Amino acid sequence: MTQAQAKYLKDYKSPDYTITHVDLHFSLNGKETLVTAKSQVKRLNESATTLILDGDDLQITQLLLDGEPVSYTTEKGQLIINDLPATFELTIVTLLDPEANLALEGLYMSDGAYCTQCEAEGFRRITYFLDRPDVLAIYTVQVEADKQAFPYLLSNGNRVASGPLDGGRHFVRWFDPFPKPAYLFALVAGDFDLLEDKYRTRSGRDVALQVFVDKGNLNKAHHAIASLKKSMKWDEERFNLEYDLDIYMIVAVDFFNMGAMENKGLNVFNTKYVLADTASATDDDYHGIESVVGHEYFHNWTGNRVTCRDWFQLSLKEGLTVFRDQEFSSDVGSRAVNRIHAVKVMKNQQFAEDAGPMAHAIRPESVIEMNNFYTVTVYNKGAEVIRMMHTLLGETGFQAGMKCYFERHDGQAVTCDDFVSAMEDASGVDLTQFRLWYRQSGTPEVTVTEEHDVESSEYRLHITQKTQPTGEQTEKLPLHIPFDLELLSSQGDSLLNRVLNVTQERQTFVFENMPTKPVPSLLQNFSAPVRLSFNYCVEQLMLLIRFASSDVAKWDASVALFSQAVWQNVDNLHTNRAMHIDTRLIDAIKGLLLEEGLDKALLAEILQFPNVATLSEQVTQVALDELILARSFVVEEIATGCEDEMLARYRELRGIDEAASRALKNACLQLLLKISDEHQILAKSQYDDAQNMTDSLGALSALNGEQSELREQLLHDFQLRWADTPLVMDKWLTLQATCPGEDRIAAIKSLTGHSAFSFSNPNRVRSLIGAFAAANTEVFHQQDGEGYALLTDVIIKLNKLNPQVAARIITPLIQFKKFDSTRQTKMKDSLAQILALPDLSKDLYEKVAKALG
Ligand code: B3K
Ligand code: ZN
């Protein structure tokens, strides 16, 4: 049993010693892999004489102090040496077995290649070290391995030497001139195909770009390298930031716990975020690659050049870098659609996290397992907090703040507070109250009421804010909320656009010269991460859908209109009344389908309508069975009412080779298949004629709404066609995992034995089990509890194998609070079963123990 002890932000102490230089020597040799770490250690705290190094599951074979043996002790994984001088050289040799490392943290094997993952605390699985982000050292790394099996030996920085060794082995030596924390160290050794390019920076330096992929995949690396060049250029133009080394490498590996990792000069990527060609990757995959390549690249300044003082400050680099990657995607693509995607993540996932047992502030105050805090809160809400500062300061003020931040802190490990201070000092905007966003968790509820006074021509908005207590924090204070507002006339003319500063529990804003009552477009572009409640009537929402200046506001109004219709029918079911739908909703959608100038990608977003999970997030208690029925009813009514218009759009868009057209076409197809099996023929011919994966998958997803002979037949064909392409087979697994129907659970169970599936590969687990639990709401929450049991069995299996992945896919099971008591009991029973495991990992312990209180 691992020690499950919490660490607290308030206990932060600067280190007694630091390591200024480290010389690492890797002799890669299977189970007999030897690592020699020679560290130059320097005392920082004058009264200290004891050095405590972090280690995890390490076998030490030698330890020397200034070249001489020295006595040491180990305790709870740490290595302790007493009576030390002010400066010394410490040499530690450890013996590793990378093949046995299935947790994919530290040094491990991915499909025959050695690779590392050190963030957050993986370096301590390689050698004993001061494995904390505020210890920044200069690294020299020598890698040695068999030349034939491992022709490429890579590490951070610049390559400074290489040559042959005895016994068919060879070595490469790397030097990284930028001091860095251990979490940014990386090593890769293997045989790859290499795609090369170069980039000339704005100041005229040439940077070599290299993308390493599994043999045979060279033709799938072009989009990644193009995305990298685009990112480099964008960061120069928008943020005035240039790349700093002579080489930038990306290696794509098959076994990876997350999306990618920003190691200095040597990014390691999940193949999912590198490999693409039109036959095998969808438009969404292309977009995902561009944004993750950008994200990791942007970390070079926000994360690597300026890093975090401690892991509680994770949002310092992640929130800021997500904001930067979102801005990148918006500048090079559709701003509205990118914003809608970001808002969906917030409303569907982050609000759920806030409402569940893992609620935490974007700068958490206590942590048991750091890997559990790479969350939608730290990342996505963190990005929203940066975005709010951008709204308050404006682009000019914000960029002045960034400049000040780098001038003050380049080469340092700093705190979120340091970032806010730079923003504040450079812009002159007072962020005292705003800082609360960093330490207060939970989603503020903002309630708005309106009042119109004909006599005085005044329109008033009364705004209140309240944040409910969360598990780890009871007292909540009012936040500084930038509240973006547009007022429209009843003809749809824009009367006013303004950002209100909501800072108190209750506030009234008065707008003069409003002889007739305007329609408010509230919290435009989701200007703050809050739950908004306002009693919109159908006419108001219809007006916003047509006339709001912001496309995001149009989408938002369509979501509200659809949601109202669903909840009314949930109510009808509860009171034994017949379900029905206001025809104005159908008219509104019809209007959009017929509107010529409307952005196709935006319309596609609108036609996707909130799913059951999204709708569930709108309420604190959900009657799931009624909700599923009511939603299906509303969707079918809309689809029936708009059938002709959708068919016309579908036909018009077929054959147009462009992403937004494909998105709209697939959204129409999805709806058409909800109303009649006759439309199956459209899916069949789209599948047969498909020239790209977006069209093939669009057809299959539309058919996946229910079981049918055609669905079986096409899925079978798809499997035969793509059996040798794991990333495409992942899509096949997800289709299987997200189909409704009574036999689903048995089908998923049997798929865990399929050759396309493997428990040891995180992508496979996420595609089948993760997708099932997170996206097949109907079956996962099926009344008999079999869905919970399936997830629980998998988690128990992964507890030892890969705790990080286990702790990630458990999320839907710990968020049980809004369900009925029968479901809650079953979910808690499953959690209790996990908690009782004798060898429960810290990762799972933290989440399950919190969930069960
Ligand atoms: N910084 C990494 C995430 C590391 C997660 C460790 N469990 C990827 C990223 O955010 O860019
Ligand atoms: Zn990141």
Short mmCIF file of N, CA, C and O in Angstrom, two decimals, residues 773-851:
data_model
loop_
_atom_site.label_atom_id
_atom_site.label_comp_id
_atom_site.label_asym_id
_atom_site.label_seq_id
_atom_site.Cartn_x
_atom_site.Cartn_y
_atom_site.Cartn_z
N ALA A 773 -17.83 4.90 -20.40
CA ALA A 773 -18.26 5.50 -19.13
C ALA A 773 -18.60 6.98 -19.29
O ALA A 773 -19.52 7.49 -18.66
N ALA A 774 -17.84 7.68 -20.14
CA ALA A 774 -18.04 9.12 -20.23
C ALA A 774 -19.12 9.50 -21.24
O ALA A 774 -19.78 10.52 -21.08
N ALA A 775 -19.30 8.68 -22.28
CA ALA A 775 -20.18 9.14 -23.37
C ALA A 775 -21.41 8.27 -23.61
O ALA A 775 -22.34 8.70 -24.29
N ASN A 776 -21.44 7.06 -23.09
CA ASN A 776 -22.65 6.25 -23.28
C ASN A 776 -23.51 6.34 -22.01
O ASN A 776 -23.72 5.34 -21.30
N THR A 777 -24.01 7.54 -21.75
CA THR A 777 -24.75 7.81 -20.52
C THR A 777 -25.85 6.78 -20.29
O THR A 777 -26.04 6.27 -19.18
N GLU A 778 -26.57 6.47 -21.36
CA GLU A 778 -27.72 5.59 -21.25
C GLU A 778 -27.34 4.20 -20.73
O GLU A 778 -28.00 3.67 -19.83
N VAL A 779 -26.31 3.62 -21.30
CA VAL A 779 -25.96 2.26 -20.91
C VAL A 779 -25.11 2.26 -19.63
O VAL A 779 -25.29 1.42 -18.75
N PHE A 780 -24.20 3.22 -19.52
CA PHE A 780 -23.37 3.26 -18.32
C PHE A 780 -24.25 3.35 -17.07
O PHE A 780 -24.00 2.67 -16.07
N HIS A 781 -25.29 4.18 -17.16
CA HIS A 781 -26.18 4.36 -16.00
C HIS A 781 -27.39 3.44 -16.03
O HIS A 781 -28.39 3.70 -15.37
N GLN A 782 -27.30 2.40 -16.79
CA GLN A 782 -28.45 1.49 -16.89
C GLN A 782 -28.82 0.99 -15.49
O GLN A 782 -27.95 0.77 -14.64
N GLN A 783 -30.15 0.85 -15.28
CA GLN A 783 -30.71 0.64 -13.93
C GLN A 783 -30.09 -0.50 -13.12
O GLN A 783 -29.95 -0.39 -11.91
N ASP A 784 -29.73 -1.60 -13.80
CA ASP A 784 -29.26 -2.77 -13.05
C ASP A 784 -27.83 -2.61 -12.52
O ASP A 784 -27.31 -3.49 -11.83
N GLY A 785 -27.17 -1.50 -12.85
CA GLY A 785 -25.83 -1.28 -12.31
C GLY A 785 -24.72 -2.04 -13.04
O GLY A 785 -23.56 -1.99 -12.64
N GLU A 786 -25.07 -2.72 -14.12
CA GLU A 786 -24.06 -3.51 -14.84
C GLU A 786 -22.99 -2.62 -15.49
O GLU A 786 -21.85 -3.03 -15.67
N GLY A 787 -23.38 -1.41 -15.86
CA GLY A 787 -22.42 -0.46 -16.43
C GLY A 787 -21.35 -0.09 -15.40
O GLY A 787 -20.16 -0.05 -15.70
N TYR A 788 -21.81 0.17 -14.18
CA TYR A 788 -20.86 0.51 -13.11
C TYR A 788 -19.94 -0.68 -12.84
O TYR A 788 -18.75 -0.51 -12.61
N ALA A 789 -20.54 -1.87 -12.85
CA ALA A 789 -19.76 -3.07 -12.55
C ALA A 789 -18.66 -3.28 -13.60
O ALA A 789 -17.52 -3.63 -13.26
N LEU A 790 -19.00 -3.02 -14.85
CA LEU A 790 -18.01 -3.18 -15.91
C LEU A 790 -16.83 -2.23 -15.69
O LEU A 790 -15.66 -2.62 -15.73
N LEU A 791 -17.15 -0.96 -15.45
CA LEU A 791 -16.08 0.02 -15.24
C LEU A 791 -15.24 -0.37 -14.01
O LEU A 791 -14.01 -0.30 -14.03
N THR A 792 -15.92 -0.80 -12.97
CA THR A 792 -15.21 -1.16 -11.74
C THR A 792 -14.23 -2.31 -11.98
O THR A 792 -13.09 -2.27 -11.51
N ASP A 793 -14.65 -3.33 -12.71
CA ASP A 793 -13.74 -4.44 -13.00
C ASP A 793 -12.49 -3.95 -13.72
O ASP A 793 -11.38 -4.39 -13.42
N VAL A 794 -12.68 -3.06 -14.68
CA VAL A 794 -11.53 -2.56 -15.44
C VAL A 794 -10.62 -1.74 -14.53
O VAL A 794 -9.39 -1.87 -14.58
N ILE A 795 -11.22 -0.93 -13.68
CA ILE A 795 -10.41 -0.09 -12.78
C ILE A 795 -9.59 -0.96 -11.82
O ILE A 795 -8.41 -0.70 -11.58
N ILE A 796 -10.21 -2.01 -11.34
CA ILE A 796 -9.49 -2.91 -10.43
C ILE A 796 -8.29 -3.52 -11.16
O ILE A 796 -7.19 -3.62 -10.62
N LYS A 797 -8.51 -3.85 -12.40
CA LYS A 797 -7.42 -4.42 -13.19
C LYS A 797 -6.30 -3.39 -13.43
O LYS A 797 -5.12 -3.71 -13.39
N LEU A 798 -6.68 -2.15 -13.68
CA LEU A 798 -5.69 -1.12 -14.01
C LEU A 798 -5.02 -0.52 -12.77
O LEU A 798 -4.02 0.18 -12.88
N ASN A 799 -5.59 -0.76 -11.60
CA ASN A 799 -5.04 -0.18 -10.38
C ASN A 799 -3.55 -0.43 -10.26
O ASN A 799 -2.78 0.45 -9.93
N LYS A 800 -3.13 -1.65 -10.56
CA LYS A 800 -1.71 -1.99 -10.46
C LYS A 800 -0.97 -1.66 -11.75
O LYS A 800 0.15 -1.18 -11.75
N LEU A 801 -1.64 -1.94 -12.86
CA LEU A 801 -1.02 -1.81 -14.18
C LEU A 801 -0.69 -0.36 -14.51
O LEU A 801 0.43 0.00 -14.83
N ASN A 802 -1.69 0.48 -14.47
CA ASN A 802 -1.50 1.89 -14.83
C ASN A 802 -2.45 2.78 -14.00
O ASN A 802 -3.53 3.15 -14.45
N PRO A 803 -2.02 3.11 -12.78
CA PRO A 803 -2.89 3.87 -11.87
C PRO A 803 -3.35 5.21 -12.43
O PRO A 803 -4.47 5.64 -12.14
N GLN A 804 -2.50 5.87 -13.23
CA GLN A 804 -2.90 7.17 -13.76
C GLN A 804 -4.12 7.06 -14.66
O GLN A 804 -5.04 7.86 -14.57
N VAL A 805 -4.09 6.07 -15.53
CA VAL A 805 -5.22 5.89 -16.43
C VAL A 805 -6.45 5.44 -15.65
O VAL A 805 -7.56 5.91 -15.89
N ALA A 806 -6.24 4.56 -14.69
CA ALA A 806 -7.37 4.09 -13.88
C ALA A 806 -8.06 5.27 -13.20
O ALA A 806 -9.29 5.40 -13.22
N ALA A 807 -7.25 6.16 -12.65
CA ALA A 807 -7.82 7.30 -11.90
C ALA A 807 -8.50 8.30 -12.83
O ALA A 807 -9.34 9.07 -12.40
N ARG A 808 -8.13 8.28 -14.09
CA ARG A 808 -8.76 9.21 -15.03
C ARG A 808 -10.13 8.69 -15.47
O ARG A 808 -11.11 9.42 -15.49
N ILE A 809 -10.19 7.40 -15.81
CA ILE A 809 -11.47 6.91 -16.34
C ILE A 809 -12.52 6.68 -15.26
O ILE A 809 -13.68 6.43 -15.56
N ILE A 810 -12.14 6.83 -14.00
CA ILE A 810 -13.12 6.61 -12.93
C ILE A 810 -14.07 7.82 -12.77
O ILE A 810 -15.12 7.71 -12.12
N THR A 811 -13.71 8.95 -13.37
CA THR A 811 -14.46 10.20 -13.16
C THR A 811 -15.99 10.06 -13.17
O THR A 811 -16.65 10.52 -12.23
N PRO A 812 -16.61 9.43 -14.18
CA PRO A 812 -18.08 9.37 -14.17
C PRO A 812 -18.65 8.61 -12.97
O PRO A 812 -19.80 8.86 -12.58
N LEU A 813 -17.85 7.74 -12.39
CA LEU A 813 -18.35 6.96 -11.26
C LEU A 813 -18.34 7.77 -9.96
O LEU A 813 -19.17 7.54 -9.07
N ILE A 814 -17.41 8.70 -9.82
CA ILE A 814 -17.38 9.48 -8.56
C ILE A 814 -18.36 10.65 -8.60
O ILE A 814 -18.66 11.24 -7.59
N GLN A 815 -18.87 10.97 -9.79
CA GLN A 815 -19.81 12.10 -9.88
C GLN A 815 -21.25 11.58 -9.77
O GLN A 815 -22.04 11.69 -10.70
N PHE A 816 -21.55 11.00 -8.62
CA PHE A 816 -22.85 10.31 -8.48
C PHE A 816 -23.95 11.17 -7.86
O PHE A 816 -25.11 10.79 -7.84
N LYS A 817 -23.57 12.34 -7.35
CA LYS A 817 -24.49 13.10 -6.50
C LYS A 817 -25.82 13.47 -7.13
O LYS A 817 -26.82 13.58 -6.45
N LYS A 818 -25.84 13.67 -8.45
CA LYS A 818 -27.09 14.17 -9.03
C LYS A 818 -28.06 13.06 -9.43
O LYS A 818 -29.16 13.33 -9.89
N PHE A 819 -27.66 11.82 -9.23
CA PHE A 819 -28.54 10.73 -9.66
C PHE A 819 -29.48 10.27 -8.55
O PHE A 819 -29.27 10.57 -7.38
N ASP A 820 -30.49 9.49 -8.95
CA ASP A 820 -31.47 8.98 -7.99
C ASP A 820 -30.80 8.03 -7.01
O ASP A 820 -29.71 7.52 -7.25
N SER A 821 -31.50 7.76 -5.89
CA SER A 821 -30.84 7.01 -4.82
C SER A 821 -30.50 5.57 -5.22
O SER A 821 -29.50 5.02 -4.78
N THR A 822 -31.31 4.97 -6.11
CA THR A 822 -30.99 3.60 -6.53
C THR A 822 -29.64 3.59 -7.25
O THR A 822 -28.77 2.75 -6.97
N ARG A 823 -29.48 4.49 -8.18
CA ARG A 823 -28.21 4.55 -8.92
C ARG A 823 -27.07 4.93 -7.99
O ARG A 823 -25.99 4.33 -8.02
N GLN A 824 -27.32 5.92 -7.14
CA GLN A 824 -26.26 6.34 -6.21
C GLN A 824 -25.76 5.19 -5.37
O GLN A 824 -24.56 5.02 -5.19
N THR A 825 -26.69 4.39 -4.86
CA THR A 825 -26.28 3.27 -4.01
C THR A 825 -25.38 2.32 -4.79
O THR A 825 -24.34 1.88 -4.29
N LYS A 826 -25.77 2.04 -6.02
CA LYS A 826 -24.96 1.11 -6.82
C LYS A 826 -23.58 1.69 -7.13
O LYS A 826 -22.57 0.99 -7.11
N MET A 827 -23.55 3.00 -7.42
CA MET A 827 -22.27 3.62 -7.73
C MET A 827 -21.37 3.60 -6.49
O MET A 827 -20.18 3.29 -6.57
N LYS A 828 -21.96 3.90 -5.34
CA LYS A 828 -21.15 3.90 -4.11
C LYS A 828 -20.66 2.49 -3.76
O LYS A 828 -19.55 2.34 -3.26
N ASP A 829 -21.51 1.49 -4.01
CA ASP A 829 -21.07 0.11 -3.75
C ASP A 829 -19.84 -0.22 -4.59
O ASP A 829 -18.90 -0.86 -4.12
N SER A 830 -19.87 0.21 -5.83
CA SER A 830 -18.72 -0.04 -6.70
C SER A 830 -17.47 0.65 -6.16
O SER A 830 -16.39 0.07 -6.13
N LEU A 831 -17.65 1.89 -5.72
CA LEU A 831 -16.51 2.64 -5.18
C LEU A 831 -15.97 1.96 -3.91
O LEU A 831 -14.76 1.89 -3.70
N ALA A 832 -16.90 1.47 -3.09
CA ALA A 832 -16.47 0.80 -1.86
C ALA A 832 -15.63 -0.44 -2.19
O ALA A 832 -14.64 -0.75 -1.51
N GLN A 833 -16.02 -1.11 -3.25
CA GLN A 833 -15.28 -2.29 -3.68
C GLN A 833 -13.84 -1.90 -4.05
O GLN A 833 -12.88 -2.61 -3.74
N ILE A 834 -13.69 -0.76 -4.70
CA ILE A 834 -12.36 -0.29 -5.10
C ILE A 834 -11.56 0.14 -3.86
O ILE A 834 -10.39 -0.21 -3.70
N LEU A 835 -12.23 0.85 -2.97
CA LEU A 835 -11.55 1.35 -1.77
C LEU A 835 -11.01 0.20 -0.91
O LEU A 835 -10.01 0.35 -0.21
N ALA A 836 -11.68 -0.96 -1.01
CA ALA A 836 -11.27 -2.09 -0.19
C ALA A 836 -10.06 -2.84 -0.76
O ALA A 836 -9.54 -3.76 -0.12
N LEU A 837 -9.60 -2.47 -1.93
CA LEU A 837 -8.46 -3.18 -2.51
C LEU A 837 -7.25 -3.08 -1.60
O LEU A 837 -6.93 -1.99 -1.12
N PRO A 838 -6.56 -4.18 -1.36
CA PRO A 838 -5.43 -4.15 -0.44
C PRO A 838 -4.26 -3.30 -0.96
O PRO A 838 -3.52 -2.72 -0.19
N ASP A 839 -4.11 -3.22 -2.27
CA ASP A 839 -2.94 -2.51 -2.82
C ASP A 839 -3.38 -1.30 -3.63
O ASP A 839 -2.84 -1.01 -4.69
N LEU A 840 -4.36 -0.58 -3.10
CA LEU A 840 -4.92 0.55 -3.84
C LEU A 840 -3.87 1.64 -4.09
O LEU A 840 -3.16 2.05 -3.17
N SER A 841 -3.79 2.12 -5.33
CA SER A 841 -2.84 3.18 -5.66
C SER A 841 -3.27 4.50 -5.02
O SER A 841 -4.46 4.71 -4.76
N LYS A 842 -2.28 5.41 -4.83
CA LYS A 842 -2.59 6.74 -4.29
C LYS A 842 -3.59 7.45 -5.19
O LYS A 842 -4.46 8.18 -4.73
N ASP A 843 -3.38 7.26 -6.51
CA ASP A 843 -4.21 7.95 -7.50
C ASP A 843 -5.69 7.63 -7.27
O ASP A 843 -6.54 8.53 -7.20
N LEU A 844 -6.00 6.33 -7.17
CA LEU A 844 -7.39 5.95 -6.98
C LEU A 844 -7.86 6.27 -5.56
O LEU A 844 -8.98 6.72 -5.35
N TYR A 845 -6.97 6.05 -4.60
CA TYR A 845 -7.35 6.31 -3.21
C TYR A 845 -7.86 7.74 -3.05
O TYR A 845 -8.92 7.98 -2.47
N GLU A 846 -7.11 8.69 -3.59
CA GLU A 846 -7.48 10.10 -3.40
C GLU A 846 -8.89 10.37 -3.91
O GLU A 846 -9.70 11.02 -3.26
N LYS A 847 -9.20 9.83 -5.08
CA LYS A 847 -10.51 10.13 -5.68
C LYS A 847 -11.64 9.36 -4.99
O LYS A 847 -12.71 9.92 -4.71
N VAL A 848 -11.39 8.09 -4.74
CA VAL A 848 -12.47 7.26 -4.18
C VAL A 848 -12.76 7.65 -2.73
O VAL A 848 -13.92 7.78 -2.32
N ALA A 849 -11.69 7.89 -1.98
CA ALA A 849 -11.90 8.26 -0.57
C ALA A 849 -12.66 9.59 -0.48
O ALA A 849 -13.56 9.74 0.34
N LYS A 850 -12.32 10.52 -1.34
CA LYS A 850 -13.05 11.80 -1.33
C LYS A 850 -14.51 11.58 -1.72
O LYS A 850 -15.41 12.19 -1.14
N ALA A 851 -14.74 10.73 -2.70
CA ALA A 851 -16.10 10.51 -3.17
C ALA A 851 -16.96 9.89 -2.08
O ALA A 851 -18.13 10.24 -1.91
#
